[in-house]
Coordinates of C-alpha atoms in Angstrom, one line a residue:
M1 CA 13.6 -13.9 -6.6
S2 CA 10.4 -16.1 -7.0
I3 CA 6.7 -15.3 -7.2
V4 CA 4.5 -17.9 -5.8
P5 CA 1.4 -17.9 -8.0
A6 CA -1.7 -16.6 -7.6
P7 CA -3.7 -18.3 -4.5
Q8 CA -6.8 -20.4 -5.1
P9 CA -9.7 -19.1 -3.1
D10 CA -9.3 -21.5 -0.2
G11 CA -5.6 -20.6 -0.1
P12 CA -3.5 -17.6 0.9
L13 CA -5.0 -14.0 0.2
F14 CA -2.5 -12.8 -1.9
A15 CA 0.8 -13.7 -3.8
E16 CA 4.1 -13.6 -2.0
V17 CA 7.1 -12.2 -3.2
D18 CA 10.4 -13.7 -1.9
M19 CA 14.0 -13.3 -2.3
G20 CA 16.4 -15.6 -0.1
G21 CA 19.6 -14.5 2.0
D22 CA 23.1 -15.9 2.3
A23 CA 22.7 -18.7 5.3
S24 CA 26.3 -17.8 6.6
F25 CA 25.2 -14.6 8.0
P26 CA 22.2 -14.2 10.3
T27 CA 19.3 -13.4 8.5
V28 CA 15.7 -12.0 9.5
R29 CA 13.1 -12.6 7.4
A30 CA 11.1 -9.7 6.9
T31 CA 7.7 -8.9 4.9
V32 CA 5.8 -5.4 3.9
V33 CA 1.9 -5.8 3.1
Q34 CA 0.9 -4.1 0.0
A35 CA -3.2 -4.2 0.8
S36 CA -5.9 -1.9 1.1
T37 CA -7.7 -0.5 4.3
I38 CA -11.7 -1.3 4.3
F39 CA -12.5 2.0 4.8
Y40 CA -15.0 3.3 7.4
D41 CA -14.9 0.0 8.6
T42 CA -11.8 -0.5 11.3
P43 CA -12.7 -3.9 13.1
A44 CA -13.3 -5.2 9.2
T45 CA -9.7 -3.7 8.5
L46 CA -8.4 -5.4 11.5
D47 CA -9.8 -8.8 10.5
K48 CA -8.0 -8.3 7.4
A49 CA -4.8 -7.2 9.2
E50 CA -4.8 -10.7 10.9
R51 CA -5.9 -12.7 7.9
L52 CA -2.6 -11.1 6.4
L53 CA -0.5 -11.2 9.4
A54 CA -1.3 -15.0 9.7
E55 CA -0.4 -15.5 5.8
A56 CA 3.1 -14.0 6.1
A57 CA 3.9 -15.8 9.8
G58 CA 2.8 -18.9 7.9
Y59 CA 5.6 -17.9 5.2
G60 CA 8.3 -17.5 8.0
S61 CA 8.0 -13.7 8.6
Q62 CA 9.5 -12.5 11.6
L63 CA 8.7 -8.8 10.9
V64 CA 5.9 -7.5 9.2
V65 CA 4.9 -3.9 8.2
F66 CA 1.9 -2.5 7.0
P67 CA 1.2 0.8 5.0
E68 CA 0.8 4.1 6.4
A69 CA -2.8 4.8 7.6
F70 CA -4.0 1.0 7.1
I71 CA -6.1 1.0 10.3
G72 CA -8.3 4.6 10.1
G73 CA -7.4 4.9 6.2
Y74 CA -5.8 7.1 4.0
P75 CA -8.5 9.8 2.7
R76 CA -6.9 9.9 -0.7
G77 CA -8.5 12.4 -2.9
S78 CA -10.9 13.9 -0.1
N79 CA -10.8 17.6 0.6
F80 CA -12.9 17.4 3.5
G81 CA -14.8 20.3 1.7
V82 CA -12.3 22.9 3.1
T83 CA -11.4 26.0 1.1
I84 CA -9.5 29.1 2.3
G85 CA -12.1 30.9 4.9
N86 CA -14.8 27.9 4.7
R87 CA -15.4 24.4 5.6
T88 CA -19.0 22.7 4.6
A89 CA -21.3 21.0 6.4
K90 CA -20.7 17.5 4.5
G91 CA -17.1 17.8 5.2
K92 CA -17.6 18.1 8.7
E93 CA -19.3 15.2 8.6
E94 CA -16.9 13.4 6.8
F95 CA -14.4 14.5 9.6
R96 CA -16.8 13.2 12.1
K97 CA -17.0 9.8 10.2
Y98 CA -13.3 10.0 9.5
H99 CA -12.5 10.5 13.5
A100 CA -14.7 7.5 14.3
S101 CA -13.0 5.2 12.5
A102 CA -9.7 6.2 14.3
I103 CA -8.3 4.3 17.2
D104 CA -6.8 5.2 20.5
V105 CA -3.2 4.5 21.6
P106 CA -3.4 2.6 23.9
G107 CA -7.0 1.4 23.6
P108 CA -8.8 -2.0 22.5
E109 CA -7.5 -2.1 18.9
I110 CA -4.2 -1.5 20.3
E111 CA -4.5 -4.8 22.6
R112 CA -6.0 -6.8 19.8
L113 CA -2.7 -5.6 17.4
A114 CA -0.6 -6.7 20.5
A115 CA -2.3 -10.3 20.9
M116 CA -2.2 -10.7 16.9
A117 CA 1.8 -10.0 16.9
G118 CA 2.1 -12.4 20.2
K119 CA -0.2 -15.2 18.4
Y120 CA 1.7 -15.2 15.5
K121 CA 5.2 -14.5 17.3
V122 CA 6.4 -11.7 14.9
Y123 CA 7.3 -8.4 15.1
L124 CA 4.4 -6.0 13.8
V125 CA 4.9 -2.1 12.6
M126 CA 1.5 -0.7 11.8
G127 CA 0.6 2.4 10.2
V128 CA -2.8 3.8 12.2
I129 CA -4.5 6.9 12.6
E130 CA -4.2 7.8 16.1
R131 CA -7.3 9.6 18.3
D132 CA -6.2 11.7 21.1
G133 CA -9.4 13.9 22.0
Y134 CA -10.5 15.2 18.7
T135 CA -7.4 15.4 17.0
L136 CA -6.0 12.8 14.8
Y137 CA -2.1 11.7 14.2
C138 CA -1.0 9.9 11.5
T139 CA 1.0 7.4 13.8
V140 CA 3.0 4.1 13.3
V141 CA 2.6 1.7 16.3
F142 CA 4.9 -1.1 17.0
F143 CA 4.9 -4.8 18.9
D144 CA 7.3 -7.4 19.6
S145 CA 6.5 -11.0 19.2
Q146 CA 5.7 -11.6 22.8
G147 CA 2.7 -9.6 22.4
R148 CA 3.9 -6.0 23.8
F149 CA 3.0 -2.6 22.7
L150 CA 6.6 -1.2 22.6
G151 CA 5.7 2.3 21.5
K152 CA 4.5 4.6 18.7
H153 CA 6.0 7.5 16.2
R154 CA 3.6 10.0 15.2
K155 CA 4.2 11.7 11.9
I156 CA 5.6 15.2 12.6
M157 CA 5.1 16.5 9.5
P158 CA 1.7 16.0 7.6
T159 CA 2.1 16.9 3.8
A160 CA -0.1 19.5 2.0
L161 CA -3.6 19.2 3.0
E162 CA -3.4 16.0 5.3
R163 CA -2.2 19.4 7.5
I164 CA -6.1 20.0 7.8
I165 CA -7.0 16.8 9.3
W166 CA -3.9 15.6 11.5
G167 CA -2.0 17.0 14.1
F168 CA 1.9 17.3 14.6
G169 CA 3.8 14.9 16.3
D170 CA 6.7 16.1 18.4
G171 CA 10.5 14.7 19.4
S172 CA 9.5 12.4 21.9
T173 CA 7.9 10.1 19.4
I174 CA 11.2 10.0 17.3
T175 CA 11.8 6.1 18.6
V176 CA 14.4 3.4 17.5
F177 CA 13.7 0.0 19.4
E178 CA 16.4 -2.5 20.3
T179 CA 15.3 -5.7 19.5
P180 CA 16.3 -9.2 19.2
I181 CA 16.2 -9.1 15.5
G182 CA 17.9 -5.6 15.4
K183 CA 17.0 -1.8 15.6
V184 CA 13.6 -1.1 13.9
G185 CA 11.9 2.4 13.8
A186 CA 10.3 4.0 11.2
A187 CA 9.3 7.3 9.5
I188 CA 6.1 7.8 7.6
C189 CA 5.7 9.1 4.1
W190 CA 7.3 12.2 2.9
E191 CA 9.1 13.0 6.5
N192 CA 11.4 10.5 5.0
K193 CA 12.6 13.7 2.7
M194 CA 13.5 15.4 6.1
P195 CA 17.5 15.0 6.4
L196 CA 17.4 16.1 10.0
L197 CA 14.6 13.5 10.9
R198 CA 16.6 11.0 9.2
T199 CA 19.9 11.8 11.1
A200 CA 18.3 11.6 14.2
M201 CA 17.1 8.1 13.7
Y202 CA 20.7 7.0 12.3
A203 CA 21.9 8.6 15.5
K204 CA 20.1 6.3 17.5
G205 CA 21.3 3.0 15.4
I206 CA 18.4 2.5 13.2
E207 CA 19.2 -1.0 11.5
I208 CA 15.6 -1.7 9.8
Y209 CA 14.1 1.5 8.8
C210 CA 10.3 0.9 8.0
A211 CA 9.0 3.5 5.8
P212 CA 5.1 3.2 5.5
T213 CA 3.9 5.7 2.6
A214 CA 1.3 6.6 0.3
D215 CA 3.3 7.5 -2.5
S216 CA 3.2 5.1 -5.3
R217 CA 4.9 7.6 -7.5
D218 CA 8.4 5.8 -9.3
V219 CA 10.6 8.7 -7.6
W220 CA 9.7 7.5 -4.3
Q221 CA 12.3 4.6 -5.4
A222 CA 15.0 6.9 -5.4
S223 CA 14.1 8.3 -2.1
M224 CA 13.9 4.7 -0.7
T225 CA 17.5 3.6 -2.2
H226 CA 19.1 6.9 -0.9
I227 CA 17.8 6.3 2.9
A228 CA 19.2 2.9 2.6
L229 CA 22.7 4.2 1.1
E230 CA 22.8 6.7 3.5
G231 CA 21.8 5.3 6.9
G232 CA 23.6 1.8 5.8
C233 CA 20.5 -0.1 6.9
F234 CA 17.6 -2.0 5.4
V235 CA 14.7 0.2 4.3
L236 CA 11.1 -1.5 4.3
S237 CA 8.8 0.6 2.5
A238 CA 5.2 -0.3 2.7
N239 CA 2.0 1.3 0.6
Q240 CA -1.7 0.3 0.0
F241 CA -2.9 -0.6 -3.4
C242 CA -6.2 0.5 -3.9
R243 CA -8.5 0.9 -6.6
R244 CA -11.7 3.4 -6.2
K245 CA -14.3 0.6 -5.5
D246 CA -12.5 0.0 -2.1
Y247 CA -13.7 3.5 -0.8
P248 CA -17.1 3.9 -0.2
P249 CA -19.2 5.1 -3.6
P250 CA -20.3 8.6 -4.8
P251 CA -21.8 10.7 -3.1
E252 CA -20.9 9.6 0.2
Y253 CA -16.9 10.2 -0.6
L254 CA -15.8 11.8 -3.5
F255 CA -12.3 11.9 -5.2
S256 CA -12.1 15.7 -5.5
G257 CA -11.7 16.9 -9.2
I258 CA -11.3 13.6 -10.9
E259 CA -14.4 11.7 -9.3
D260 CA -15.9 11.3 -13.1
E261 CA -12.5 10.1 -14.8
L262 CA -12.9 7.0 -12.4
N263 CA -14.7 3.9 -12.4
P264 CA -14.8 1.2 -9.7
D265 CA -11.8 -0.8 -11.0
S266 CA -9.7 2.4 -11.5
V267 CA -6.4 2.1 -9.5
V268 CA -6.1 5.3 -7.2
C269 CA -3.1 4.1 -5.5
A270 CA -0.7 1.6 -7.2
G271 CA 1.5 0.6 -4.3
G272 CA 5.5 0.4 -5.1
S273 CA 6.4 -1.7 -1.9
V274 CA 9.8 -2.5 -1.7
I275 CA 12.6 -4.0 0.3
I276 CA 16.0 -2.8 0.0
S277 CA 19.5 -3.6 1.4
P278 CA 21.8 -0.9 2.9
S279 CA 24.1 -1.5 -0.3
G280 CA 21.3 0.1 -2.1
A281 CA 20.4 -3.5 -3.8
I282 CA 16.6 -4.2 -4.2
L283 CA 15.5 -7.4 -2.6
A284 CA 11.9 -7.5 -3.2
G285 CA 10.1 -5.4 -5.2
P286 CA 8.7 -2.8 -6.0
N287 CA 5.6 -4.2 -6.6
Y288 CA 2.8 -2.1 -8.9
D289 CA 0.3 -5.6 -9.5
G290 CA -2.2 -5.5 -6.9
E291 CA -2.2 -6.3 -3.5
A292 CA 0.4 -8.6 -2.1
L293 CA 2.9 -9.5 0.7
I294 CA 6.3 -9.2 -0.5
S295 CA 9.4 -10.7 1.6
A296 CA 13.0 -10.8 1.6
D297 CA 15.9 -12.4 4.1
L298 CA 17.7 -9.6 5.5
D299 CA 21.1 -10.4 6.0
M300 CA 22.3 -8.2 8.9
G301 CA 25.8 -8.4 7.9
E302 CA 25.3 -6.3 4.9
I303 CA 25.0 -3.6 7.6
A304 CA 28.6 -3.2 9.0
R305 CA 29.7 -3.8 5.3
A306 CA 27.9 -0.6 4.5
K307 CA 28.7 1.1 7.6
F308 CA 33.0 0.4 6.5
D309 CA 31.9 2.7 3.3
F310 CA 29.9 5.4 4.9
D311 CA 28.8 5.8 8.7
V312 CA 26.9 8.7 8.4
V313 CA 26.9 9.7 12.4
G314 CA 30.3 8.0 12.8
H315 CA 33.7 8.0 10.6
Y316 CA 31.9 10.1 8.2
S317 CA 30.5 12.7 10.6
R318 CA 32.2 16.5 11.4
P319 CA 30.6 17.3 14.6
E320 CA 32.9 20.4 15.2
V321 CA 31.6 21.7 11.9
L322 CA 28.0 20.4 12.0
S323 CA 25.8 19.1 14.3
L324 CA 22.0 18.5 15.2
I325 CA 20.0 19.1 18.4
V326 CA 17.0 17.4 18.8
R327 CA 14.3 18.3 21.3
D328 CA 13.0 15.1 21.9
H329 CA 10.6 16.1 25.3
P330 CA 6.9 16.0 25.2
A331 CA 5.6 19.0 23.5
K332 CA 2.4 20.0 25.5
P333 CA 0.2 22.6 24.9
V334 CA -0.8 23.1 28.7
T335 CA 0.8 22.3 31.8
F336 CA -0.9 22.1 35.2
T337 CA 1.3 23.1 38.0
S338 CA -0.8 21.5 40.6
A339 CA 0.1 18.2 39.2
S340 CA 4.0 18.8 39.2
E341 CA 3.2 19.9 42.8
K342 CA 1.9 16.4 43.8
T343 CA 4.6 14.8 42.1
E344 CA 6.8 17.2 44.2
D345 CA 5.1 16.3 47.2
A346 CA 4.8 12.5 46.8
H347 CA 9.1 12.4 46.5
K348 CA 9.2 14.6 49.9
L349 CA 7.5 11.5 51.6
L350 CA 9.9 9.2 50.2

């Protein structure tokens, strides 16, 4: 592994961490981005994303994965003024601002991200906060190297206080996209701990398993290694590296319970982004040093070698004993019968 020295001001934004692959096998160069949102400023965050994407593409990357909630922001430390039975006026205003920073899917920000992917000829996996009316979702959006929006995955289980600000995704967005570089999908942060969700993704044939996260603890690495071994897939986990100064200052934004202990340079999320092979080998990272582009060459032949040992939904499954049913249709709270009647009438006219 080689670490490119810190760039000069007119050079690349961040250091790049690289590990080469074996040229005798097909390889995919992948990069995970470890960088902070510009909180409450979605246009500036999109500009930053493009700079990072351009740098990764210049390094030869074919696939670039950004952290959870990179567009829209991960509201670390905030409680949105919520206690059981009460919501404060300040917390409601904080949610209004957070809602304003989110994006529509599809929408103009999705069009810009698609244009970026096409411009730099990379497959792009981006964590966003999706706005659907007045409900927000923690979402990952996917783009191909031709600039086409492939689809999205909504986090199906927000963790702890995330549930007061984010809705729950349904089974219709448990997606794995077949692309020329491999079958690509994503699970977000702690939903990676859900064995049945992982099993559904393995059944869809995932080969490049993206795991955008907000968890920078050392123990996260154990989960990522386990998933790589269990699924016989590459795991690419991207996390933000954030200091207190990357969030608005107090009193506009408060880190509940610890604000008095922080100074502007205090690290509030230490990263830990990593790339792991199907054999459980760490190819690049984990990085806890700062904002960085972390890259590795994925030897796609490793997947078959790993599956020879263990194929969790193939030769190592026992469907007559244990099986899984996935309800993968959209779960809508309201269905209007007139819409279905119009559809039936249209079919009758054909």
